[in-house]
Structures are given as C-alpha cells and as structure tokens.
Amino acid sequence: MNIVVCIKQVPDTKGGVKFNPDGTLDRASMLAIMNPDDKAGLEAALRIKDETGAKVTVVTMGLPKADAVLREALAMGADEAVLVTDRVLGGADTWATSSTVAAALRNLDYDIVITGRQAIDGDTAQVGPQIAVHLGLPVISYAEDIKIDGDSVIVKRQYEDRYHEVKAKMPVLITALSELNEPRYMTPGGIFDACDKEVTVWGRADLKDLDDANIGLKGSPTKIAKASDKVPKGAGEKVNLDPAESVNYLMEKFKEKHII
Amino acid sequence: MGLEEYKGVYIYAQQVDNELSAIAFELIGKAKELAADLNTDVTAVLLGSNVKALADELGEYGADKVIVVDNPALETYRTEPYAQALVSVIEEYKPEILLVGATAIGRDLGPTVSARVATGLTADCTKLEIGDFPLVAVPGKEDEQKHNQLLMTRPAFGGNTIATIACPDNRPQMATVRPGVMQKLPREAGRKAEVIEFNPALEENNRYVEILNVVKAVGNVENIMDAKVLVSGGRGVGSEENFAMLKDLAACFDGGMVSCSRAVVENGWLPADYQVGQTGKTVRPQIYFAVGISGAIQHVAGMEESDLIIAINKDEDAPIFDVADYGLVGDLNKIIPQLTEALKAAKTE
C-alpha cells in the first residue's frame, strides 16, 4: 500500500507571535514548523505503515527551505520525500495550490492521500478537498480516526455535535485533525538516516497535466485587494486594586451600564 | 460565457436532521445587504430529503427565492451527492455570489464545489461588502477597474493579519462565513419566498462514501454561541475544580454560561464544545469575562466582537487587557468569589 502525505511548512503562530517596534508582525523571527494538522496526518500514515508495511511518501510545495519539514518527516519514519518548488508556482491561492499539488501526486502511486485539515497560516481548510476534486477521489474531511479494512478505509468524520463513521474504497483522500493522535518524535537513528536520504525536487517542468493558467499568482482566481496587520481594538480602563476594591469598581461600572 | 450572465446573491441553507442551522439565517441577513447594493435578490439553496417544508422559514428570515433539491440521496450529509447537487444549481441558475457557512459541512462542501466549477473561494470571512477591484484604479488604467465586486475580508496568520480578497474574473464569487459573525434579520411571520423545485440527476460514482454509523454527542450540550453572558476561563484558572467558581459567577446572569480558551481544552478541564477562538467558536455575548486568559491572538479572534469585555488577570502585561473594556489586575481566586457574592447581594436588594 502507498500513502502520500501532503505537508506544509508554516510559521509557528502558537505562542511565538512577535511584533516589530512599529506594530507589524515580525515574520522573520518566527520559527518555521511542520503544520500541526499535517503532522497528525503523517503520524496516522506512519501508524498504518507500522501495521501493514505501507510505504509513506511526503510531499510539500514551498520555498527550497521547506526541505527542513521533509527531513523531519523522514526522521519520523517516512520513506520518501518530494519537494515541489519553482518560482512560477509562488503566490498561489488554494485553487492554484491544489492544482499544482494534484499534478505532483499524478507522478506518484497512492492508495491513500492524507492532508492536514488546515494550515495555521491560512486556516482555509480548502486545499485537501480541492486536491480530491482534481484527482477525482472521494474525500473524507475532519478525520479523528482512520482504520484500514481490506480495500477500504473506515474513518471517523467529525462534525460539531456528532461524528459519522464513513467507509470509502481506496484510493481516497483524507484530511486529518490534529486531535487524531500525538505525533511521534524523531529518533536519533531516524535523524541520522534523514540526513543521508535524498529529497526528490520537482520544478514546473516535472509537473504534467497542469495548465499554466492554473498555477502561481496569475492562475489564482482570488486576488488580494488589501492586506494589513491587524489593528488591535483600543484598550479600555485597567485598574490594579485589592480584590474588594476591584469588585466595587466593577459593580459601579455595572450600575452605570444598567447591567444590575 | 460572460461574467455578466451571473446574477443574484445565493446562500447555502444548511440543514442537519431536517432542521435549518442558524448560519442559514445569518447568511441571508448579510446577503440582503449585498443584494441591495447590487439591486438584485437573495436566493437560498436548500438541499436534503423531505426538506421542502423548511422553505417557509427561509422566506420569513428574508430569502426572496428558495431553490429546493429534494432527493433521498441527500438525507445525510455526504460530500459527493451534496457537491453534485450544488454544482448543478450553480450551472443552471448562475449566481454571481454564493455564500456558505464555515461549518464542518460548509468547509468541506465549499472547497469541493468551488474547485468543480473552477472559481475562487475565500474562507472564514468576517466582513463582506460590494466595492471596486482594485480598490483604487491604477492611473491610466481606470477602465480596467471592476465595479460591483464582492470584497471579502478575512483574518489570516492565526488572526495576526487581515486581508481583503476579490474574485474579479471568475463566477460565482464564493465565500464561507463563520457562524456567529453575521446577524440574522428579525423573523417576519408570513413572509413568503418563491419556491423553485429543481431535480438534477445525482449520479452515484466512486466518490460516494458509505455512512456506517452516525454517533451524536451524548447529553444536551449547551451552546456557548447562544449565551448572553460568558464567563470564560483560561490556563490561569489552575484546575478543573476551580471552574466551579466561574460557574457560580455565570449563574448570576440570565443566559450566563462558562466557556474557555484552548489551553483549558488541552488540559482536559472542559470539552472542546466550550472553546472560544480561532479553532473553537466565535462568540459575541453582551458580557464576556476573560478570567485567567492571557489573550493569545487566536483567542481574541473568537471573542473581540463581544459588547463588553472584562478581563481579570494577575499579569498586568497580559495582552487580553488590550482588548478589554474593563481590566482588573489581581488574583482571580479572590476576585471571582467576591464578585459573585456582590452580584447575589445586589439581586436581593
């Protein structure tokens, strides 16, 4: 069995957000990590590998430095890694990204494609389902559990107030939630091996069945009209009093506002 | 086909178990504003099995037309038959705008449909308006500026940045909107929508999945999005037991409930249903108490629209104070019980 996991290198926004003196986001100083949902997807693939001996290939699209997340995936236990990188692919929205990643996947064998539900930089949750459309695969989003059953998968698909237990014949695309599992750490041996392994690098020319009209900034139907760092809501009053005085202060405010 | 052939503002009217989701009415509320600017009307698209009776409710909340696709294959949500049905509606009726809720269903259906009809989709929008693209015409290229475009504003980078996005060359212009962000209109009893029954053939193919089981969350989970007052706890609350203190405070208010930050869910103190923020729920209660919550930007994104924000935190530099109307620096273990007592005393006065 072949499993392909799509991963993305993202800035670590969780707890590591830093601002420049002018109030803009200091992107340069933020750590680049493997997107958490993708890492859970990789872990799910590695567990299937542990059980069945499946081959796990990781694919990322990004800048050459995204090699780092592929090395991490190899050190965790992935067998092969592909970096899709080319200047002409930059600035892609989810349509162009999914078109490009789907083209890369056409070069590979897969029974299961796993993506993270969403990346913590864009938070769109769109690329996984859209890759499935381009490849004509059934999609099961928001997976909290994945099991193999013969030539099918059985997945717990999460909704707000319920889950569906869903069965689909392979090949299939699944989007993983970070709640799916606790990803394993890289092993020292794995790190050692990962340095030696070769990462396959594909540029635009290696991607077939891909129209130039569907890649990069120009091939993106959505266009950015304006982008700005968020202006925080102005702070109100802040008091530093002993607890009884704090309570009195707040009770007065409640009375002024007719809350009590 | 020319883009000008696409007309009308459409919303996907999500139903689950043949009950309309609140997001359907919220989307109609926003769609009415957009339609007024475009001098067009609002159509709700209702997909399901035996759902026609729900069309009246959509009319009462402001839909001018309701397109109903009623088919046994649509009884329970599955990506494939729902995507086929919605794509058929788009191909037949050609909307210029289609809004979908950013729910666990909409965030699956939206991208699937947008990719099939080869248009753009902007996720989790917090603001939608009609305007020009580019916002300001390029000098000498005034005639290239497009008017009456849907401008979709959304947070990105974990809420650190805000982007306004347009989809100038493809139709429909599609957006998902998080529940609780837009306001529904007051219900107008007896208001009728024109109901159009549409029956596209749904073709069973390899993309159909089989639902083996539907397992609903046990118990009657209260929905923090319905709360009038939220007493929300963070890591600083310290333990699961300490949440009893927050519940007592919440009980002092009609419609008061407890909610929490992500850290609390990660510690297992409360279930994920109670989480406010980017990966939780967006809430806008009349009063939001942030208790022992530092105010990570992902949390603030889910509560900053609350009418009145009160922060209680021992760290006077906590970022939560930057969005609070009233900030109390101090020990929540002392302030919360005393505040609860004071509120109880005020009630009996």
Coordinates of C-alpha atoms in Angstrom, one line a residue:
Chain A
M1 CA 0.0 0.0 0.0
N2 CA 1.2 3.5 -0.8
I3 CA 0.3 6.5 1.3
V4 CA 1.2 10.0 0.3
V5 CA 1.0 12.7 3.0
C6 CA 0.9 16.4 1.9
I7 CA 2.6 18.6 4.4
K8 CA 3.3 22.4 4.7
Q9 CA 6.0 24.5 6.4
V10 CA 4.3 27.3 8.3
P11 CA 5.4 30.0 10.7
D12 CA 4.7 29.0 14.3
T13 CA 1.9 31.3 15.4
K14 CA 1.1 29.5 18.5
G15 CA 2.7 31.4 21.4
G16 CA 5.6 32.5 19.2
V17 CA 4.0 35.6 17.7
K18 CA 6.4 38.5 17.7
F19 CA 5.9 42.1 16.7
N20 CA 8.2 44.7 15.2
P21 CA 8.5 48.1 17.1
D22 CA 6.1 49.6 14.6
G23 CA 3.4 47.0 15.5
T24 CA 3.7 44.9 12.4
L25 CA 4.2 41.1 12.5
D26 CA 7.9 40.1 12.8
R27 CA 7.7 37.1 10.4
A28 CA 11.4 36.7 10.1
S29 CA 11.9 35.8 13.8
M30 CA 9.1 33.3 13.9
L31 CA 10.1 29.6 13.8
A32 CA 9.1 27.6 10.8
I33 CA 7.4 24.3 11.7
M34 CA 5.6 21.4 10.2
N35 CA 1.9 22.4 10.2
P36 CA 0.3 20.6 13.2
D37 CA -2.7 19.0 11.3
D38 CA -0.3 17.8 8.7
K39 CA 1.9 16.3 11.3
A40 CA -1.0 14.4 12.7
G41 CA -1.8 13.2 9.2
L42 CA 1.8 12.0 8.9
E43 CA 1.6 10.2 12.2
A44 CA -1.6 8.5 11.1
A45 CA 0.2 7.3 7.9
L46 CA 3.2 6.0 9.9
R47 CA 0.8 4.0 12.2
I48 CA -0.7 2.4 9.1
K49 CA 2.9 1.7 8.0
D50 CA 3.7 0.1 11.4
E51 CA 0.7 -2.2 11.0
T52 CA 0.8 -3.0 7.3
G53 CA 4.2 -2.1 6.0
A54 CA 2.8 0.6 3.7
K55 CA 5.2 2.9 2.0
V56 CA 4.9 6.5 3.1
T57 CA 5.9 9.4 0.8
V58 CA 5.7 13.0 2.0
V59 CA 5.2 15.9 -0.5
T60 CA 5.5 19.6 0.1
M61 CA 5.2 22.7 -2.1
G62 CA 7.1 25.7 -1.0
L63 CA 10.4 27.5 -0.9
P64 CA 13.6 25.5 -1.0
K65 CA 13.9 25.9 2.8
A66 CA 10.8 23.7 3.1
D67 CA 13.3 20.9 2.8
A68 CA 13.5 21.1 6.6
V69 CA 10.0 19.7 7.2
L70 CA 10.6 16.9 4.7
R71 CA 13.8 15.9 6.6
E72 CA 11.8 16.0 9.8
A73 CA 9.2 13.7 8.2
L74 CA 11.9 11.3 7.1
A75 CA 13.4 11.3 10.6
M76 CA 9.9 10.4 11.9
G77 CA 9.8 7.4 9.6
A78 CA 8.6 8.5 6.1
D79 CA 10.2 6.5 3.3
E80 CA 10.5 9.1 0.6
A81 CA 10.1 12.9 0.2
V82 CA 9.3 15.2 -2.6
L83 CA 9.8 19.0 -2.7
V84 CA 7.8 20.9 -5.3
T85 CA 9.5 24.2 -5.8
D86 CA 9.6 26.7 -8.6
R87 CA 9.4 30.5 -8.7
V88 CA 6.4 30.3 -11.1
L89 CA 4.4 28.5 -8.5
G90 CA 4.6 31.3 -5.9
G91 CA 1.7 33.4 -4.8
A92 CA -0.8 30.6 -5.4
D93 CA -4.2 30.6 -3.8
T94 CA -6.0 27.4 -2.8
W95 CA -7.2 26.7 -6.4
A96 CA -3.7 27.1 -7.9
T97 CA -2.0 25.3 -4.9
S98 CA -4.4 22.3 -5.2
S99 CA -4.0 22.2 -9.0
T100 CA -0.2 22.1 -8.6
V101 CA -0.1 19.5 -5.7
A102 CA -2.5 17.3 -7.6
A103 CA -0.2 17.4 -10.6
A104 CA 2.7 16.3 -8.4
L105 CA 0.6 13.4 -7.0
R106 CA -0.1 12.2 -10.5
N107 CA 3.6 11.3 -10.7
L108 CA 3.3 9.1 -7.6
D109 CA 1.4 5.9 -6.7
Y110 CA -1.1 6.3 -3.9
D111 CA -3.9 4.3 -2.3
I112 CA -4.5 6.9 0.4
V113 CA -3.7 10.7 0.2
I114 CA -3.6 12.4 3.6
T115 CA -3.5 16.2 4.1
G116 CA -4.0 18.2 7.2
R117 CA -7.4 19.7 7.7
Q118 CA -5.9 23.2 7.5
A119 CA -2.7 25.1 7.9
I120 CA -2.2 27.5 10.7
D121 CA -1.1 30.4 8.5
G122 CA -4.0 30.4 6.0
D123 CA -6.6 28.5 8.0
T124 CA -8.7 27.8 4.9
A125 CA -9.1 24.0 5.0
Q126 CA -9.6 24.1 1.2
V127 CA -6.6 22.6 -0.3
G128 CA -7.3 19.0 0.8
P129 CA -10.8 18.7 -0.6
Q130 CA -9.7 20.6 -3.8
I131 CA -6.9 18.1 -4.5
A132 CA -9.5 15.4 -4.2
V133 CA -11.6 17.1 -6.9
H134 CA -8.6 17.4 -9.3
L135 CA -7.7 13.8 -8.8
G136 CA -11.4 12.5 -8.9
L137 CA -11.0 10.9 -5.4
P138 CA -13.6 10.6 -2.7
V139 CA -12.8 13.0 0.2
I140 CA -13.3 12.4 3.9
S141 CA -12.6 15.6 5.8
Y142 CA -12.0 16.2 9.5
A143 CA -10.8 12.7 10.3
E144 CA -10.5 11.8 14.0
D145 CA -9.7 8.1 13.4
I146 CA -8.5 6.1 10.4
K147 CA -8.7 2.3 10.0
I148 CA -7.9 0.1 7.1
D149 CA -10.5 -2.5 6.2
G150 CA -9.4 -4.6 3.2
D151 CA -9.6 -2.4 0.1
S152 CA -11.4 0.3 2.1
V153 CA -10.8 2.8 4.8
I154 CA -13.1 3.4 7.8
V155 CA -12.9 6.9 9.1
K156 CA -14.5 8.8 12.0
R157 CA -15.5 12.1 10.3
Q158 CA -16.0 14.9 12.9
Y159 CA -18.9 17.4 12.9
E160 CA -19.8 20.0 15.5
D161 CA -22.2 17.7 17.5
R162 CA -21.6 14.2 16.2
Y163 CA -19.3 12.0 14.1
H164 CA -20.0 9.8 11.1
E165 CA -18.3 6.5 10.7
V166 CA -17.7 6.5 7.0
K167 CA -16.4 3.8 4.7
A168 CA -14.8 4.5 1.4
K169 CA -13.0 2.4 -1.2
M170 CA -9.3 3.3 -1.9
P171 CA -8.0 5.4 -3.5
V172 CA -9.3 8.1 -1.2
L173 CA -8.2 11.4 0.2
I174 CA -8.5 12.1 4.0
T175 CA -8.0 15.4 5.8
A176 CA -6.6 14.9 9.3
L177 CA -7.4 16.8 12.5
S178 CA -4.6 17.4 15.0
E179 CA -6.8 15.7 17.6
L180 CA -6.2 12.4 15.6
N181 CA -3.1 11.4 17.5
E182 CA 0.0 12.5 19.3
P183 CA 2.8 12.6 16.7
R184 CA 5.9 10.6 17.5
Y185 CA 9.3 12.3 17.9
M186 CA 12.1 11.9 15.5
T187 CA 14.5 9.2 16.6
P188 CA 18.3 9.8 16.7
G189 CA 18.7 7.0 14.1
G190 CA 16.0 8.5 12.1
I191 CA 17.6 11.9 12.1
F192 CA 20.9 10.3 11.0
D193 CA 19.2 8.5 8.2
A194 CA 17.2 11.5 7.2
C195 CA 20.4 13.5 6.5
D196 CA 21.6 10.8 4.1
K197 CA 18.3 10.3 2.3
E198 CA 17.7 12.1 -0.9
V199 CA 14.8 14.5 -1.3
T200 CA 13.3 14.5 -4.8
V201 CA 13.0 18.0 -6.1
W202 CA 10.4 18.8 -8.8
G203 CA 10.1 22.1 -10.7
R204 CA 7.3 23.2 -13.1
A205 CA 8.7 21.1 -15.9
D206 CA 8.3 17.9 -13.9
L207 CA 4.5 18.5 -13.4
K208 CA 2.4 17.2 -16.2
D209 CA -1.3 17.6 -16.9
L210 CA -1.0 21.1 -15.5
D211 CA -2.1 24.2 -17.3
D212 CA 0.0 27.3 -16.9
A213 CA -3.4 29.1 -16.5
N214 CA -3.9 27.3 -13.2
I215 CA -0.6 28.0 -11.4
G216 CA 1.0 30.7 -9.3
L217 CA -0.3 34.1 -8.7
K218 CA -1.6 34.5 -12.2
G219 CA -3.5 31.3 -12.0
S220 CA -5.2 32.2 -8.8
P221 CA -8.9 33.2 -9.1
T222 CA -8.8 35.1 -5.8
K223 CA -6.7 38.3 -5.7
I224 CA -5.6 40.2 -2.7
A225 CA -7.1 43.7 -2.7
K226 CA -5.5 44.8 0.5
A227 CA -3.6 43.2 3.3
S228 CA -2.7 44.8 6.6
D229 CA -1.5 43.8 10.1
K230 CA -4.4 43.8 12.4
V231 CA -5.1 47.0 14.3
P232 CA -6.0 45.9 17.8
K233 CA -9.1 47.2 19.4
G234 CA -8.2 50.1 21.8
A235 CA -7.7 49.1 25.4
G236 CA -10.3 50.3 27.9
E237 CA -9.6 51.0 31.6
K238 CA -7.3 48.9 33.7
V239 CA -7.1 49.0 37.4
N240 CA -4.7 47.4 39.9
L241 CA -6.5 47.4 43.3
D242 CA -7.0 45.0 46.1
P243 CA -9.8 42.4 45.5
A244 CA -12.6 44.1 47.4
E245 CA -11.9 47.4 45.7
S246 CA -11.7 45.7 42.3
V247 CA -15.1 44.2 42.9
N248 CA -16.5 47.6 44.0
Y249 CA -15.1 49.2 40.9
L250 CA -16.7 46.6 38.6
M251 CA -20.1 46.8 40.5
E252 CA -20.1 50.6 39.9
K253 CA -19.5 50.1 36.2
F254 CA -22.3 47.5 36.1
K255 CA -24.7 50.0 37.7
E256 CA -23.6 52.8 35.2
K257 CA -24.4 50.5 32.4
H258 CA -27.6 49.3 33.9
I259 CA -26.4 45.7 33.9
I260 CA -27.6 45.4 37.5
Chain B
M1 CA -19.8 32.8 -21.0
G2 CA -19.7 36.4 -19.9
L3 CA -19.5 37.1 -16.2
E4 CA -22.5 39.5 -16.5
E5 CA -24.8 36.5 -17.1
Y6 CA -24.2 35.5 -13.4
K7 CA -26.8 37.3 -11.3
G8 CA -28.2 37.2 -7.8
V9 CA -26.8 36.6 -4.3
Y10 CA -27.2 32.9 -3.2
I11 CA -26.7 31.3 0.1
Y12 CA -26.4 27.7 1.0
A13 CA -29.1 27.0 3.6
Q14 CA -27.5 24.3 5.7
Q15 CA -29.9 21.8 7.4
V16 CA -29.0 18.9 9.6
D17 CA -31.6 16.3 10.6
N18 CA -34.1 18.4 8.6
E19 CA -33.6 21.4 10.9
L20 CA -32.1 24.6 9.5
S21 CA -28.8 25.7 11.1
A22 CA -28.6 29.2 12.5
I23 CA -25.9 30.1 9.9
A24 CA -28.5 29.9 7.1
F25 CA -30.4 32.8 8.6
E26 CA -27.2 34.7 9.3
L27 CA -26.1 34.4 5.7
I28 CA -29.5 35.6 4.5
G29 CA -29.1 38.7 6.7
K30 CA -25.7 39.6 5.1
A31 CA -26.9 38.5 1.6
K32 CA -29.8 41.0 1.8
E33 CA -27.3 43.9 2.3
L34 CA -25.2 42.8 -0.6
A35 CA -28.3 42.2 -2.8
A36 CA -29.5 45.8 -2.0
D37 CA -26.2 47.2 -3.2
L38 CA -26.3 45.1 -6.4
N39 CA -30.0 45.8 -7.0
T40 CA -30.8 42.1 -7.1
D41 CA -32.4 39.5 -4.8
V42 CA -31.5 36.7 -2.4
T43 CA -31.9 33.0 -3.1
A44 CA -31.4 30.3 -0.5
V45 CA -30.4 26.9 -1.8
L46 CA -31.9 24.0 0.3
L47 CA -30.5 20.5 -0.2
G48 CA -31.9 17.4 1.5
S49 CA -34.5 14.8 1.7
N50 CA -38.1 15.8 2.6
V51 CA -36.9 19.4 3.3
K52 CA -39.4 21.4 1.2
A53 CA -41.3 22.5 4.3
L54 CA -38.2 24.4 5.6
A55 CA -38.5 26.9 2.7
D56 CA -41.1 28.9 4.6
E57 CA -38.8 29.6 7.4
L58 CA -36.1 30.8 5.0
G59 CA -38.7 33.2 3.5
E60 CA -39.6 34.5 6.9
Y61 CA -35.9 35.3 7.5
G62 CA -35.6 37.3 4.3
A63 CA -35.0 34.9 1.4
D64 CA -36.7 36.1 -1.8
K65 CA -36.4 32.7 -3.5
V66 CA -35.7 29.2 -2.3
I67 CA -34.3 26.5 -4.7
V68 CA -35.1 23.1 -3.2
V69 CA -33.2 20.0 -4.3
D70 CA -35.1 17.1 -2.6
N71 CA -33.6 13.7 -3.1
P72 CA -33.3 10.6 -0.9
A73 CA -29.5 10.5 -1.6
L74 CA -29.3 13.8 0.3
E75 CA -30.7 12.5 3.5
T76 CA -27.5 12.6 5.5
Y77 CA -24.6 14.9 4.5
R78 CA -22.0 13.3 2.3
T79 CA -19.6 15.4 0.2
E80 CA -20.4 13.8 -3.2
P81 CA -24.1 13.9 -3.7
Y82 CA -24.3 17.4 -2.0
A83 CA -21.5 18.7 -4.2
Q84 CA -23.2 17.3 -7.3
A85 CA -26.5 19.0 -6.3
L86 CA -24.9 22.4 -5.5
V87 CA -22.8 22.3 -8.7
S88 CA -26.0 21.6 -10.7
V89 CA -27.7 24.6 -9.1
I90 CA -24.8 26.9 -10.0
E91 CA -24.7 25.6 -13.6
E92 CA -28.4 26.0 -14.0
Y93 CA -29.1 29.3 -12.2
K94 CA -25.7 31.1 -12.4
P95 CA -25.4 33.1 -9.2
E96 CA -22.9 35.9 -9.1
I97 CA -22.3 35.4 -5.4
L98 CA -22.6 32.2 -3.3
L99 CA -22.2 32.3 0.5
V100 CA -21.6 29.1 2.5
G101 CA -21.3 28.7 6.3
A102 CA -17.8 27.9 7.6
T103 CA -19.2 24.9 9.4
A104 CA -17.8 21.3 9.4
I105 CA -20.1 20.8 6.4
G106 CA -19.5 24.1 4.6
R107 CA -15.7 23.9 4.9
D108 CA -16.0 20.6 3.0
L109 CA -18.7 21.4 0.6
G110 CA -17.4 24.9 -0.3
P111 CA -14.0 24.0 -1.5
T112 CA -15.3 20.9 -3.3
V113 CA -17.9 22.9 -5.2
S114 CA -15.6 25.9 -5.9
A115 CA -12.9 23.6 -7.4
R116 CA -15.5 21.8 -9.6
V117 CA -16.8 25.0 -11.1
A118 CA -13.3 26.4 -11.2
T119 CA -13.8 29.6 -9.2
G120 CA -12.2 31.1 -6.2
L121 CA -13.3 30.6 -2.6
T122 CA -12.4 32.8 0.3
A123 CA -12.6 31.1 3.7
D124 CA -13.9 32.3 7.1
C125 CA -14.8 35.8 6.0
T126 CA -15.6 38.3 8.8
K127 CA -16.7 41.1 6.5
L128 CA -18.3 41.2 3.1
E129 CA -19.1 44.2 1.0
I130 CA -19.6 45.4 -2.5
G131 CA -16.9 47.6 -4.0
D132 CA -14.2 48.1 -6.6
F133 CA -11.3 46.0 -7.6
P134 CA -8.6 47.2 -7.4
L135 CA -9.7 49.3 -4.6
V136 CA -8.1 52.3 -6.2
A137 CA -7.8 52.4 -10.0
V138 CA -4.3 52.3 -11.4
P139 CA -3.7 55.7 -13.0
G140 CA -4.1 55.4 -16.8
K141 CA -6.0 52.1 -16.4
E142 CA -9.2 53.5 -14.9
D143 CA -11.3 51.4 -17.4
E144 CA -9.7 48.2 -16.0
Q145 CA -11.1 48.7 -12.6
K146 CA -14.0 46.4 -12.0
H147 CA -17.1 47.6 -10.1
N148 CA -19.7 45.8 -8.1
Q149 CA -17.2 43.2 -6.9
L150 CA -17.6 41.1 -3.7
L151 CA -14.8 42.2 -1.3
M152 CA -14.2 39.5 1.2
T153 CA -12.2 40.3 4.4
R154 CA -10.7 37.6 6.5
P155 CA -8.1 37.1 9.2
A156 CA -5.0 35.1 8.3
F157 CA -1.8 34.1 10.0
G158 CA -3.7 33.0 13.1
G159 CA -5.5 36.3 13.3
N160 CA -2.4 38.5 13.0
T161 CA -3.2 39.9 9.7
I162 CA -6.3 40.9 7.8
A163 CA -6.7 40.5 4.1
T164 CA -9.4 41.8 1.7
I165 CA -9.8 39.5 -1.3
A166 CA -11.7 39.7 -4.6
C167 CA -12.5 37.2 -7.3
P168 CA -12.7 39.5 -10.3
D169 CA -12.5 37.1 -13.2
N170 CA -14.5 34.0 -12.1
R171 CA -18.1 33.4 -11.1
P172 CA -19.7 32.8 -8.7
Q173 CA -17.7 34.7 -6.2
M174 CA -17.7 32.3 -3.3
A175 CA -17.1 32.9 0.4
T176 CA -17.5 30.9 3.6
V177 CA -18.5 32.8 6.8
R178 CA -18.1 31.6 10.3
P179 CA -21.2 31.1 12.4
G180 CA -22.0 33.9 14.8
V181 CA -20.2 36.6 12.7
M182 CA -23.1 37.9 10.7
Q183 CA -26.5 39.0 12.1
K184 CA -29.8 37.4 11.1
L185 CA -32.8 39.6 10.4
P186 CA -35.8 39.6 12.7
R187 CA -38.3 36.9 11.6
E188 CA -41.2 38.2 9.6
A189 CA -44.1 35.9 10.1
G190 CA -46.0 35.0 7.0
R191 CA -43.4 36.5 4.6
K192 CA -43.2 34.2 1.6
A193 CA -40.3 33.2 -0.7
E194 CA -40.8 32.0 -4.2
V195 CA -40.1 28.2 -4.0
I196 CA -38.4 26.6 -7.0
E197 CA -38.2 22.8 -7.1
F198 CA -35.1 21.6 -9.0
N199 CA -34.3 18.0 -9.5
P200 CA -30.9 17.4 -11.1
A201 CA -30.0 13.8 -11.7
L202 CA -27.5 12.7 -9.0
E203 CA -25.1 10.1 -10.3
E204 CA -23.6 7.5 -8.0
N205 CA -19.9 7.1 -8.6
N206 CA -16.6 6.1 -7.0
R207 CA -16.7 9.3 -4.8
Y208 CA -19.7 8.2 -2.9
V209 CA -18.9 7.0 0.6
E210 CA -20.9 4.8 2.8
I211 CA -22.1 6.0 6.2
L212 CA -21.9 3.1 8.6
N213 CA -22.9 5.0 11.7
V214 CA -24.0 8.4 12.9
V215 CA -23.0 9.0 16.5
K216 CA -24.3 12.1 18.2
A217 CA -22.7 13.7 21.1
V218 CA -24.4 12.5 24.3
G219 CA -26.3 14.7 26.5
N220 CA -27.7 18.1 25.8
V221 CA -24.6 20.2 25.2
E222 CA -25.4 23.8 25.8
N223 CA -24.2 26.1 23.0
I224 CA -21.9 28.9 24.1
M225 CA -22.8 30.8 21.0
D226 CA -26.3 31.3 22.5
A227 CA -25.0 32.7 25.8
K228 CA -25.8 36.3 26.8
V229 CA -23.0 36.3 29.3
L230 CA -19.9 34.2 29.1
V231 CA -17.5 33.6 32.0
S232 CA -14.5 32.3 30.1
G233 CA -11.6 30.7 31.9
G234 CA -8.0 30.1 30.8
R235 CA -4.9 28.4 32.0
G236 CA -4.7 30.8 34.9
V237 CA -7.8 29.2 36.5
G238 CA -5.5 26.5 37.5
S239 CA -7.6 23.4 37.7
E240 CA -10.9 21.7 36.6
E241 CA -12.3 22.2 40.1
N242 CA -11.7 25.9 40.0
F243 CA -14.2 26.2 37.2
A244 CA -17.0 25.7 39.8
M245 CA -16.2 29.3 40.8
L246 CA -16.7 30.5 37.2
K247 CA -20.0 28.6 37.0
D248 CA -21.2 30.3 40.2
L249 CA -20.4 33.7 38.6
A250 CA -22.1 32.7 35.3
A251 CA -25.3 31.7 37.3
C252 CA -25.7 35.3 38.5
F253 CA -26.7 36.3 35.0
D254 CA -29.7 35.2 32.8
G255 CA -28.3 33.3 29.9
G256 CA -24.9 33.0 31.6
M257 CA -22.6 30.2 30.7
V258 CA -19.0 29.1 31.1
S259 CA -16.6 28.9 28.2
C260 CA -12.8 28.6 27.9
S261 CA -9.6 29.0 26.0
R262 CA -7.7 26.3 24.1
A263 CA -5.3 25.6 26.9
V264 CA -8.3 24.5 29.1
V265 CA -9.4 22.0 26.5
E266 CA -5.8 20.8 26.0
N267 CA -5.6 20.2 29.8
G268 CA -8.8 18.3 29.7
W269 CA -10.6 20.6 32.1
L270 CA -13.6 21.3 29.7
P271 CA -14.7 19.6 26.4
A272 CA -13.9 21.3 23.1
D273 CA -17.5 22.4 22.7
Y274 CA -16.7 25.2 25.2
Q275 CA -13.7 26.6 23.4
V276 CA -13.7 30.1 22.2
G277 CA -11.3 31.2 19.4
Q278 CA -9.8 30.6 16.0
T279 CA -10.0 26.8 16.4
G280 CA -13.1 27.0 18.7
K281 CA -16.2 29.1 18.4
T282 CA -16.8 32.7 17.6
V283 CA -19.0 34.3 20.3
R284 CA -20.5 37.8 20.7
P285 CA -22.2 37.8 24.1
Q286 CA -23.4 41.0 25.8
I287 CA -20.7 40.5 28.5
Y288 CA -17.5 38.4 28.2
F289 CA -15.4 37.8 31.3
A290 CA -11.9 36.6 30.4
V291 CA -10.6 35.0 33.6
G292 CA -7.0 33.9 33.7
I293 CA -6.8 34.1 29.9
S294 CA -3.6 35.8 28.6
G295 CA -5.3 36.8 25.3
A296 CA -3.4 35.0 22.6
I297 CA -4.5 36.5 19.3
Q298 CA -6.2 33.2 18.3
H299 CA -8.4 33.5 21.3
V300 CA -9.2 37.2 20.8
A301 CA -10.3 36.5 17.2
G302 CA -13.2 34.5 18.7
M303 CA -14.5 37.0 21.2
E304 CA -13.5 40.5 20.3
E305 CA -16.9 41.4 19.0
S306 CA -18.5 40.9 22.4
D307 CA -20.3 44.0 23.6
L308 CA -18.5 44.4 26.9
I309 CA -15.2 42.6 27.7
I310 CA -14.0 42.3 31.3
A311 CA -10.5 40.9 31.9
I312 CA -9.3 39.5 35.2
N313 CA -5.6 38.5 35.2
K314 CA -2.7 38.7 37.7
D315 CA -0.3 39.6 34.9
E316 CA -0.8 43.3 34.2
D317 CA 1.0 43.0 30.9
A318 CA -1.3 40.2 29.6
P319 CA -2.4 41.1 26.0
I320 CA -6.1 40.5 27.0
F321 CA -6.0 43.9 28.7
D322 CA -5.5 45.4 25.2
V323 CA -9.0 44.4 24.1
A324 CA -10.8 44.6 27.5
D325 CA -13.2 47.5 28.3
Y326 CA -12.5 46.9 32.0
G327 CA -9.4 45.2 33.2
L328 CA -8.8 44.1 36.8
V329 CA -5.3 43.2 37.7
G330 CA -5.4 40.8 40.6
D331 CA -6.0 37.3 41.9
L332 CA -9.0 35.7 40.3
N333 CA -9.3 33.3 43.2
K334 CA -10.2 36.2 45.4
I335 CA -12.0 38.5 42.9
I336 CA -14.4 36.0 41.4
P337 CA -16.0 34.7 44.6
Q338 CA -16.3 38.2 46.0
L339 CA -17.8 39.5 42.7
T340 CA -20.3 36.6 42.8
E341 CA -21.3 37.5 46.3
A342 CA -21.7 41.2 45.4
L343 CA -23.9 40.3 42.4
K344 CA -26.0 38.0 44.5
A345 CA -26.4 40.7 47.2
A346 CA -27.3 43.3 44.6
K347 CA -30.1 41.0 43.3
T348 CA -31.8 40.7 46.7
E349 CA -31.6 44.4 47.3

